[in-house]
Amino acid sequence: MISYSIYKTENSNQWVTFVHGAGGSSSIWFKQIRDFQKHFNVLLLDLRGHGNSNLQQKNTFKQNYTFQSIANDVLEVLDYLQIKTSHFIGISLGTIVIRQLAEMHPKRVQSMILGGAILKMNFRSQILMHLGNVFKYVLPYLVLYRFFAFVIMPNKNHKQSRLLFINEAKKLYQKEFIRWFKLTAEINPILKWFRQQELNIPTFYVMGEEDYMFLPSVKKVVEKHYKSSQLFVIEKCGHVVNVEQSTIFNQQVIAFIQNK
């Protein structure tokens, strides 16, 4: 089972589950724990190969990685802890994992909060993925990861997020990075399906106005999925909204969950 940590409260029986992105770990939610624990029970996960799941299970996951198998890792923890339903908060690639889980087990997902959501790979991101596939066996993965981080988070005010993700990525193994990178072959068809299908689950997109790579497609999907979805755009903020503008992120997300 993947690594997890919990922070319980006597104030609520509701759960909030945090899912990080590729190359990160549960530590990227350090600015959320205190605020959210005041209102909800908090579950933090380290996806396979990341954080403490990396240390525990270096040789456990040798099968091909799919978003379905990674979503099942999350479900395994929920079942073990006997958490029947939860609100899910994700960042970046973690938003795809949450949406995949919602497709498979919609009754387990009370709401989806998708920060820096990835709903479409634009031309620039597709070139990035292509370059990554060409060089993934040649270049050290940290060289690639740093390059990706600068393209996705280019501005001065994105520096903290960029360094956080690069430092977390240093804990990955090269083989683990390649396994996750191979998931990019799955991304386009799965995202096309997500854009077409509206789930009957309250969904809150929290995006930075400087998240140029992913914000335009989210705006289009929210217009289309207006029955279930709403969007909040944070000014002067890039891709990793929970780190760059944690106060606004926490306020907006907690208010959204409490209204559900």
Coordinates of C-alpha atoms in Angstrom, one line a residue:
M1 CA 0.0 0.0 0.0
I2 CA 1.2 3.5 -0.7
S3 CA 2.3 5.7 2.1
Y4 CA -0.2 8.0 3.8
S5 CA -0.6 10.3 6.8
I6 CA -3.8 11.4 8.6
Y7 CA -4.7 14.5 10.6
K8 CA -8.0 14.0 12.4
T9 CA -10.3 16.6 14.0
E10 CA -13.2 16.3 16.5
N11 CA -15.0 19.1 14.6
S12 CA -16.1 17.0 11.6
N13 CA -16.6 13.5 10.3
Q14 CA -15.9 14.6 6.7
W15 CA -12.6 13.7 5.0
V16 CA -10.5 15.7 2.6
T17 CA -7.9 13.7 0.6
F18 CA -4.9 15.5 -1.0
V19 CA -3.3 14.1 -4.2
H20 CA 0.0 15.6 -5.4
G21 CA 1.3 15.7 -8.9
A22 CA 4.2 13.9 -10.7
G23 CA 7.5 14.5 -9.1
G24 CA 6.0 16.0 -5.9
S25 CA 4.9 14.3 -2.6
S26 CA 2.5 14.9 0.2
S27 CA 4.9 17.5 1.5
I28 CA 3.7 20.1 -1.1
W29 CA 0.5 20.5 1.0
F30 CA 2.4 21.9 4.0
K31 CA 0.5 25.2 3.6
Q32 CA -2.9 23.5 3.7
I33 CA -2.7 21.1 6.7
R34 CA -3.3 23.5 9.6
D35 CA -6.2 25.4 7.9
F36 CA -8.0 22.3 6.7
Q37 CA -7.6 20.3 9.9
K38 CA -9.7 22.9 11.7
H39 CA -12.7 21.8 9.6
F40 CA -12.1 18.3 8.3
N41 CA -10.2 15.1 8.7
V42 CA -7.2 15.2 6.4
L43 CA -5.6 12.4 4.4
L44 CA -2.3 13.0 2.7
L45 CA -1.0 10.5 0.1
D46 CA 2.4 9.8 -1.5
L47 CA 1.7 8.3 -4.9
R48 CA 3.7 5.3 -5.9
G49 CA 7.4 6.0 -6.3
H50 CA 7.0 9.4 -4.6
G51 CA 7.8 10.6 -1.0
N52 CA 7.7 7.8 1.5
S53 CA 6.1 5.5 -1.0
N54 CA 9.5 5.7 -2.9
L55 CA 11.4 4.6 0.2
Q56 CA 9.0 1.8 1.1
Q57 CA 8.3 0.3 -2.3
K58 CA 11.3 0.7 -4.5
N59 CA 10.7 -2.6 -6.1
T60 CA 7.0 -3.1 -5.5
F61 CA 5.4 -1.6 -8.7
K62 CA 7.0 -3.3 -11.6
Q63 CA 3.9 -3.5 -13.8
N64 CA 3.0 -0.8 -16.3
Y65 CA 1.7 2.4 -14.7
T66 CA -1.8 3.5 -15.8
F67 CA -4.0 6.2 -14.3
Q68 CA -6.4 3.4 -13.4
S69 CA -3.8 1.5 -11.4
I70 CA -2.7 4.7 -9.6
A71 CA -6.3 5.6 -8.8
N72 CA -6.7 2.0 -7.4
D73 CA -3.7 2.7 -5.1
V74 CA -5.7 5.7 -3.7
L75 CA -8.8 3.5 -3.3
E76 CA -6.8 0.9 -1.4
V77 CA -5.9 3.4 1.3
L78 CA -9.5 4.6 1.5
D79 CA -10.7 1.1 2.0
Y80 CA -8.1 0.3 4.5
L81 CA -9.0 3.3 6.6
Q82 CA -12.7 2.6 6.0
I83 CA -13.3 6.1 4.5
K84 CA -16.5 5.6 2.5
T85 CA -16.5 9.1 0.9
S86 CA -14.1 12.0 0.7
H87 CA -13.6 15.4 -0.9
F88 CA -10.5 15.2 -3.1
I89 CA -8.1 18.0 -3.7
G90 CA -5.4 17.6 -6.4
I91 CA -2.7 19.6 -8.0
S92 CA -1.4 19.3 -11.6
L93 CA -1.2 15.6 -12.7
G94 CA -2.9 14.7 -9.4
T95 CA -6.1 16.2 -10.8
I96 CA -6.1 13.5 -13.5
V97 CA -5.8 10.8 -10.8
I98 CA -8.8 12.2 -9.0
R99 CA -10.9 12.4 -12.1
Q100 CA -10.0 8.9 -13.0
L101 CA -11.0 7.7 -9.5
A102 CA -14.3 9.6 -9.9
E103 CA -14.9 7.9 -13.3
M104 CA -14.4 4.5 -11.6
H105 CA -16.1 5.1 -8.2
P106 CA -18.2 8.2 -8.4
K107 CA -20.0 7.4 -5.1
R108 CA -16.8 7.7 -3.2
V109 CA -16.1 11.2 -4.4
Q110 CA -18.1 14.0 -2.7
S111 CA -16.4 16.8 -4.6
M112 CA -13.3 17.4 -6.7
I113 CA -11.1 20.4 -6.2
L114 CA -8.7 20.6 -9.1
G115 CA -5.8 23.0 -8.7
G116 CA -3.6 23.7 -11.7
A117 CA -5.8 21.2 -13.5
I118 CA -4.6 19.5 -16.7
L119 CA -7.5 19.0 -19.1
K120 CA -5.7 19.3 -22.4
M121 CA -2.1 19.2 -23.6
N122 CA -1.6 22.3 -25.8
F123 CA 0.9 22.4 -28.6
R124 CA 3.7 23.6 -26.3
S125 CA 3.1 20.9 -23.8
Q126 CA 2.9 18.2 -26.5
I127 CA 6.3 19.3 -27.8
L128 CA 7.6 19.1 -24.2
M129 CA 6.3 15.5 -23.9
H130 CA 7.8 14.6 -27.3
L131 CA 11.2 15.9 -26.2
G132 CA 10.9 14.1 -23.0
N133 CA 10.2 10.8 -24.7
V134 CA 13.1 11.3 -27.1
F135 CA 15.6 12.1 -24.3
K136 CA 14.2 10.2 -21.3
Y137 CA 16.8 7.4 -21.6
V138 CA 19.7 9.7 -22.5
L139 CA 19.5 12.7 -20.1
P140 CA 19.4 12.5 -16.3
Y141 CA 15.8 12.9 -15.4
L142 CA 16.5 15.9 -13.2
V143 CA 17.7 17.8 -16.3
L144 CA 14.4 17.1 -18.0
Y145 CA 12.4 17.9 -14.9
R146 CA 14.1 21.2 -14.4
F147 CA 13.4 22.1 -18.0
F148 CA 9.8 21.2 -17.7
A149 CA 9.5 23.2 -14.4
F150 CA 10.9 26.3 -16.1
V151 CA 8.5 26.0 -19.0
I152 CA 5.4 25.4 -16.9
M153 CA 6.4 27.9 -14.1
P154 CA 8.6 30.5 -15.9
N155 CA 8.0 33.7 -13.8
K156 CA 9.9 35.1 -10.8
N157 CA 6.9 34.6 -8.6
H158 CA 6.8 31.0 -9.5
K159 CA 10.2 30.3 -8.1
Q160 CA 9.1 28.8 -4.8
S161 CA 6.9 26.3 -6.5
R162 CA 9.5 25.5 -9.1
L163 CA 12.2 24.8 -6.5
L164 CA 9.8 22.8 -4.3
F165 CA 9.0 20.5 -7.2
I166 CA 12.6 20.2 -8.3
N167 CA 13.7 19.3 -4.8
E168 CA 11.0 16.7 -4.4
A169 CA 11.9 15.2 -7.8
K170 CA 15.4 14.7 -6.6
K171 CA 14.0 11.9 -4.4
L172 CA 12.8 9.9 -7.4
Y173 CA 14.7 7.1 -9.1
Q174 CA 15.5 7.4 -12.8
K175 CA 13.5 4.2 -13.5
E176 CA 10.6 5.7 -11.5
F177 CA 10.7 8.9 -13.5
I178 CA 10.6 6.9 -16.8
R179 CA 7.6 4.9 -15.6
W180 CA 5.7 8.0 -14.8
F181 CA 6.8 9.7 -18.0
K182 CA 5.4 6.8 -20.1
L183 CA 2.0 7.7 -18.7
T184 CA 2.1 10.7 -21.1
A185 CA 1.1 8.3 -23.9
E186 CA -2.2 7.8 -22.0
I187 CA -2.9 11.4 -21.3
N188 CA -4.4 12.7 -24.6
P189 CA -7.1 10.0 -25.0
I190 CA -8.0 10.1 -21.3
L191 CA -8.2 13.9 -21.3
K192 CA -10.4 14.0 -24.4
W193 CA -12.8 11.7 -22.6
F194 CA -12.8 13.8 -19.5
R195 CA -13.5 17.0 -21.5
Q196 CA -16.5 15.3 -23.2
Q197 CA -18.1 13.6 -20.1
E198 CA -19.6 15.7 -17.3
L199 CA -19.8 13.8 -14.1
N200 CA -22.6 14.7 -11.6
I201 CA -20.0 15.6 -8.9
P202 CA -19.4 19.1 -7.7
T203 CA -16.1 20.3 -9.2
F204 CA -14.1 23.4 -8.3
Y205 CA -11.2 24.4 -10.6
V206 CA -8.7 26.7 -8.9
M207 CA -6.3 28.1 -11.5
G208 CA -3.6 30.7 -11.6
E209 CA -4.1 33.5 -14.2
E210 CA -0.5 32.9 -15.3
D211 CA -1.0 29.2 -15.9
Y212 CA -0.9 29.8 -19.6
M213 CA -0.4 26.2 -20.6
F214 CA -3.5 24.8 -18.9
L215 CA -6.0 27.6 -18.0
P216 CA -7.5 28.2 -21.5
S217 CA -8.7 24.6 -21.8
V218 CA -10.1 24.6 -18.3
K219 CA -12.2 27.8 -19.1
K220 CA -13.7 26.0 -22.1
V221 CA -14.6 22.9 -20.1
V222 CA -16.2 24.8 -17.3
E223 CA -18.4 26.6 -19.8
K224 CA -19.4 23.2 -21.2
H225 CA -19.8 21.5 -17.8
Y226 CA -21.7 24.4 -16.2
K227 CA -24.1 22.1 -14.2
S228 CA -21.4 20.6 -12.0
S229 CA -18.3 22.9 -12.4
Q230 CA -17.1 26.3 -11.4
L231 CA -13.8 28.1 -11.8
F232 CA -11.9 30.4 -9.6
V233 CA -8.8 32.2 -11.1
I234 CA -6.2 33.6 -8.7
E235 CA -4.5 36.7 -10.0
K236 CA -0.7 36.9 -10.2
C237 CA -0.4 33.2 -9.8
G238 CA 1.1 30.4 -11.8
H239 CA 0.5 26.6 -12.0
V240 CA 1.0 25.5 -8.4
V241 CA -1.8 27.6 -6.8
N242 CA -1.7 25.9 -3.3
V243 CA 1.9 27.0 -2.8
E244 CA 2.0 30.4 -4.5
Q245 CA -1.2 31.7 -3.1
S246 CA -2.0 29.4 -0.2
T247 CA -4.2 31.8 1.8
I248 CA -6.6 32.5 -1.1
F249 CA -6.5 28.8 -2.1
N250 CA -7.4 27.6 1.4
Q251 CA -10.1 30.2 1.9
Q252 CA -11.8 29.4 -1.4
V253 CA -11.6 25.7 -1.2
I254 CA -12.7 25.4 2.4
A255 CA -15.7 27.6 1.6
F256 CA -16.6 25.5 -1.5
I257 CA -16.5 22.3 0.5
Q258 CA -18.5 23.7 3.4
N259 CA -21.3 24.7 0.9
K260 CA -21.6 21.2 -0.4

